[in-house]
Amino acid sequence: TVDAVCLGAAVSACGRAGQWQGALALVRQMPAMKLAPTAIACSAALSSCEAEARWKEACWLLRLMQQASLTLDGMSAGSAAHCLLQERGASAAMELLEELRRNWLLEEGACDVP
């Protein structure tokens, strides 16, 4: 059977291969496989979205992580912000980081702004 660790590894492999669609498809299939989303799988999918500036998909992943009560690390927050930066500009990216900092359980210091 497939477990969350194997699926996370598959999502990571898709991301490294530039297959953001495959990475997202695997994350979307987790509930059907009776698996809860994991921070590792979602973070790997976020990284693959970043590489292709898929900001809508990145925002979907952030919502999924929040709904699953997963802790967001600085790398994942940065990936999502970079997607927005590429497609919608610096103000959208900064707005996202500020919102994450205010409203989410972030890893200590993940989005500290000097």
PDB file of C-alpha atoms in Angstrom:
ATOM      1  CA  THR A   1       0.000   0.000   0.000  1.00  0.00           C
ATOM      2  CA  VAL A   2       1.003   3.583  -0.519  1.00  0.00           C
ATOM      3  CA  ASP A   3       1.638   5.614   2.605  1.00  0.00           C
ATOM      4  CA  ALA A   4       2.139   9.338   3.128  1.00  0.00           C
ATOM      5  CA  VAL A   5       5.939   9.004   3.064  1.00  0.00           C
ATOM      6  CA  CYS A   6       5.922   7.251  -0.317  1.00  0.00           C
ATOM      7  CA  LEU A   7       3.474   9.751  -1.717  1.00  0.00           C
ATOM      8  CA  GLY A   8       5.587  12.655  -0.436  1.00  0.00           C
ATOM      9  CA  ALA A   9       8.604  11.161  -2.180  1.00  0.00           C
ATOM     10  CA  ALA A  10       6.613  10.828  -5.410  1.00  0.00           C
ATOM     11  CA  VAL A  11       5.453  14.462  -5.169  1.00  0.00           C
ATOM     12  CA  SER A  12       9.080  15.534  -4.638  1.00  0.00           C
ATOM     13  CA  ALA A  13      10.206  13.485  -7.645  1.00  0.00           C
ATOM     14  CA  CYS A  14       7.524  15.097  -9.824  1.00  0.00           C
ATOM     15  CA  GLY A  15       8.652  18.529  -8.692  1.00  0.00           C
ATOM     16  CA  ARG A  16      12.318  17.823  -9.421  1.00  0.00           C
ATOM     17  CA  ALA A  17      11.318  16.575 -12.878  1.00  0.00           C
ATOM     18  CA  GLY A  18       9.415  19.790 -13.599  1.00  0.00           C
ATOM     19  CA  GLN A  19       6.055  18.024 -13.490  1.00  0.00           C
ATOM     20  CA  TRP A  20       4.003  20.425 -11.358  1.00  0.00           C
ATOM     21  CA  GLN A  21       0.758  18.930 -12.712  1.00  0.00           C
ATOM     22  CA  GLY A  22       1.779  15.480 -11.489  1.00  0.00           C
ATOM     23  CA  ALA A  23       2.804  16.838  -8.099  1.00  0.00           C
ATOM     24  CA  LEU A  24      -0.573  18.543  -7.665  1.00  0.00           C
ATOM     25  CA  ALA A  25      -2.465  15.496  -8.900  1.00  0.00           C
ATOM     26  CA  LEU A  26      -0.797  13.339  -6.265  1.00  0.00           C
ATOM     27  CA  VAL A  27      -1.621  15.799  -3.488  1.00  0.00           C
ATOM     28  CA  ARG A  28      -5.225  16.013  -4.721  1.00  0.00           C
ATOM     29  CA  GLN A  29      -5.490  12.207  -4.656  1.00  0.00           C
ATOM     30  CA  MET A  30      -4.397  11.912  -1.024  1.00  0.00           C
ATOM     31  CA  PRO A  31      -7.942  12.027   0.457  1.00  0.00           C
ATOM     32  CA  ALA A  32      -9.155   9.340  -1.969  1.00  0.00           C
ATOM     33  CA  MET A  33      -6.262   7.171  -0.759  1.00  0.00           C
ATOM     34  CA  LYS A  34      -7.322   7.804   2.858  1.00  0.00           C
ATOM     35  CA  LEU A  35      -4.161   9.835   3.456  1.00  0.00           C
ATOM     36  CA  ALA A  36      -4.050  13.196   5.172  1.00  0.00           C
ATOM     37  CA  PRO A  37      -2.032  15.887   3.415  1.00  0.00           C
ATOM     38  CA  THR A  38       1.453  16.244   4.844  1.00  0.00           C
ATOM     39  CA  ALA A  39       3.654  19.288   5.113  1.00  0.00           C
ATOM     40  CA  ILE A  40       6.337  17.483   3.105  1.00  0.00           C
ATOM     41  CA  ALA A  41       4.034  16.657   0.185  1.00  0.00           C
ATOM     42  CA  CYS A  42       2.460  20.122   0.140  1.00  0.00           C
ATOM     43  CA  SER A  43       5.823  21.868   0.403  1.00  0.00           C
ATOM     44  CA  ALA A  44       7.209  19.799  -2.455  1.00  0.00           C
ATOM     45  CA  ALA A  45       4.167  20.636  -4.569  1.00  0.00           C
ATOM     46  CA  LEU A  46       4.581  24.334  -3.672  1.00  0.00           C
ATOM     47  CA  SER A  47       8.181  24.212  -4.869  1.00  0.00           C
ATOM     48  CA  SER A  48       7.097  22.713  -8.182  1.00  0.00           C
ATOM     49  CA  CYS A  49       4.458  25.455  -8.563  1.00  0.00           C
ATOM     50  CA  GLU A  50       7.099  28.086  -7.839  1.00  0.00           C
ATOM     51  CA  ALA A  51       9.269  26.833 -10.691  1.00  0.00           C
ATOM     52  CA  GLU A  52       6.397  27.428 -13.125  1.00  0.00           C
ATOM     53  CA  ALA A  53       4.912  30.536 -11.422  1.00  0.00           C
ATOM     54  CA  ARG A  54       1.615  28.711 -10.810  1.00  0.00           C
ATOM     55  CA  TRP A  55       0.315  31.168  -8.205  1.00  0.00           C
ATOM     56  CA  LYS A  56      -3.321  29.997  -8.181  1.00  0.00           C
ATOM     57  CA  GLU A  57      -2.215  26.437  -7.507  1.00  0.00           C
ATOM     58  CA  ALA A  58       0.209  27.672  -4.845  1.00  0.00           C
ATOM     59  CA  CYS A  59      -2.630  29.510  -3.100  1.00  0.00           C
ATOM     60  CA  TRP A  60      -4.759  26.356  -3.259  1.00  0.00           C
ATOM     61  CA  LEU A  61      -1.944  24.436  -1.578  1.00  0.00           C
ATOM     62  CA  LEU A  62      -1.664  27.091   1.142  1.00  0.00           C
ATOM     63  CA  ARG A  63      -5.404  26.776   1.823  1.00  0.00           C
ATOM     64  CA  LEU A  64      -5.094  22.993   1.937  1.00  0.00           C
ATOM     65  CA  MET A  65      -2.211  23.229   4.392  1.00  0.00           C
ATOM     66  CA  GLN A  66      -4.174  25.629   6.576  1.00  0.00           C
ATOM     67  CA  GLN A  67      -7.293  23.409   6.520  1.00  0.00           C
ATOM     68  CA  ALA A  68      -5.122  20.432   7.514  1.00  0.00           C
ATOM     69  CA  SER A  69      -3.583  22.487  10.368  1.00  0.00           C
ATOM     70  CA  LEU A  70      -0.111  21.986   8.938  1.00  0.00           C
ATOM     71  CA  THR A  71       2.652  24.333  10.026  1.00  0.00           C
ATOM     72  CA  LEU A  72       3.981  26.471   7.228  1.00  0.00           C
ATOM     73  CA  ASP A  73       7.749  26.817   7.065  1.00  0.00           C
ATOM     74  CA  GLY A  74       9.687  29.706   5.590  1.00  0.00           C
ATOM     75  CA  MET A  75      10.580  27.768   2.448  1.00  0.00           C
ATOM     76  CA  SER A  76       6.928  27.078   1.595  1.00  0.00           C
ATOM     77  CA  ALA A  77       5.882  30.647   2.382  1.00  0.00           C
ATOM     78  CA  GLY A  78       8.724  31.859   0.163  1.00  0.00           C
ATOM     79  CA  SER A  79       7.701  29.562  -2.693  1.00  0.00           C
ATOM     80  CA  ALA A  80       4.137  30.843  -2.625  1.00  0.00           C
ATOM     81  CA  ALA A  81       5.284  34.461  -2.372  1.00  0.00           C
ATOM     82  CA  HIS A  82       7.708  33.985  -5.267  1.00  0.00           C
ATOM     83  CA  CYS A  83       4.867  32.670  -7.446  1.00  0.00           C
ATOM     84  CA  LEU A  84       2.894  35.816  -6.711  1.00  0.00           C
ATOM     85  CA  LEU A  85       5.932  38.014  -7.242  1.00  0.00           C
ATOM     86  CA  GLN A  86       6.459  36.580 -10.716  1.00  0.00           C
ATOM     87  CA  GLU A  87       2.846  36.860 -11.822  1.00  0.00           C
ATOM     88  CA  ARG A  88       1.267  39.678  -9.793  1.00  0.00           C
ATOM     89  CA  GLY A  89       4.156  41.796  -8.533  1.00  0.00           C
ATOM     90  CA  ALA A  90       5.951  42.672  -5.336  1.00  0.00           C
ATOM     91  CA  SER A  91       2.967  44.184  -3.555  1.00  0.00           C
ATOM     92  CA  ALA A  92       0.945  40.951  -3.926  1.00  0.00           C
ATOM     93  CA  ALA A  93       3.879  38.882  -2.652  1.00  0.00           C
ATOM     94  CA  MET A  94       4.410  41.144   0.364  1.00  0.00           C
ATOM     95  CA  GLU A  95       0.694  41.163   1.104  1.00  0.00           C
ATOM     96  CA  LEU A  96       0.685  37.365   1.159  1.00  0.00           C
ATOM     97  CA  LEU A  97       3.684  37.203   3.486  1.00  0.00           C
ATOM     98  CA  GLU A  98       2.096  39.714   5.847  1.00  0.00           C
ATOM     99  CA  GLU A  99      -1.172  37.776   5.834  1.00  0.00           C
ATOM    100  CA  LEU A 100       0.645  34.534   6.562  1.00  0.00           C
ATOM    101  CA  ARG A 101       2.556  36.162   9.372  1.00  0.00           C
ATOM    102  CA  ARG A 102      -0.605  37.585  10.952  1.00  0.00           C
ATOM    103  CA  ASN A 103      -3.048  34.733  10.469  1.00  0.00           C
ATOM    104  CA  TRP A 104      -1.214  31.439  10.450  1.00  0.00           C
ATOM    105  CA  LEU A 105       0.816  29.203  12.654  1.00  0.00           C
ATOM    106  CA  LEU A 106       4.170  29.848  11.090  1.00  0.00           C
ATOM    107  CA  GLU A 107       7.387  28.209  12.065  1.00  0.00           C
ATOM    108  CA  GLU A 108       9.155  30.542  14.471  1.00  0.00           C
ATOM    109  CA  GLY A 109      10.732  33.355  12.461  1.00  0.00           C
ATOM    110  CA  ALA A 110       9.631  31.995   9.061  1.00  0.00           C
ATOM    111  CA  CYS A 111       8.463  35.339   7.695  1.00  0.00           C
ATOM    112  CA  ASP A 112      10.095  37.846  10.004  1.00  0.00           C
ATOM    113  CA  VAL A 113      10.275  41.237   8.351  1.00  0.00           C
ATOM    114  CA  PRO A 114      13.020  43.515   9.703  1.00  0.00           C
TER     115      PRO A 114
END
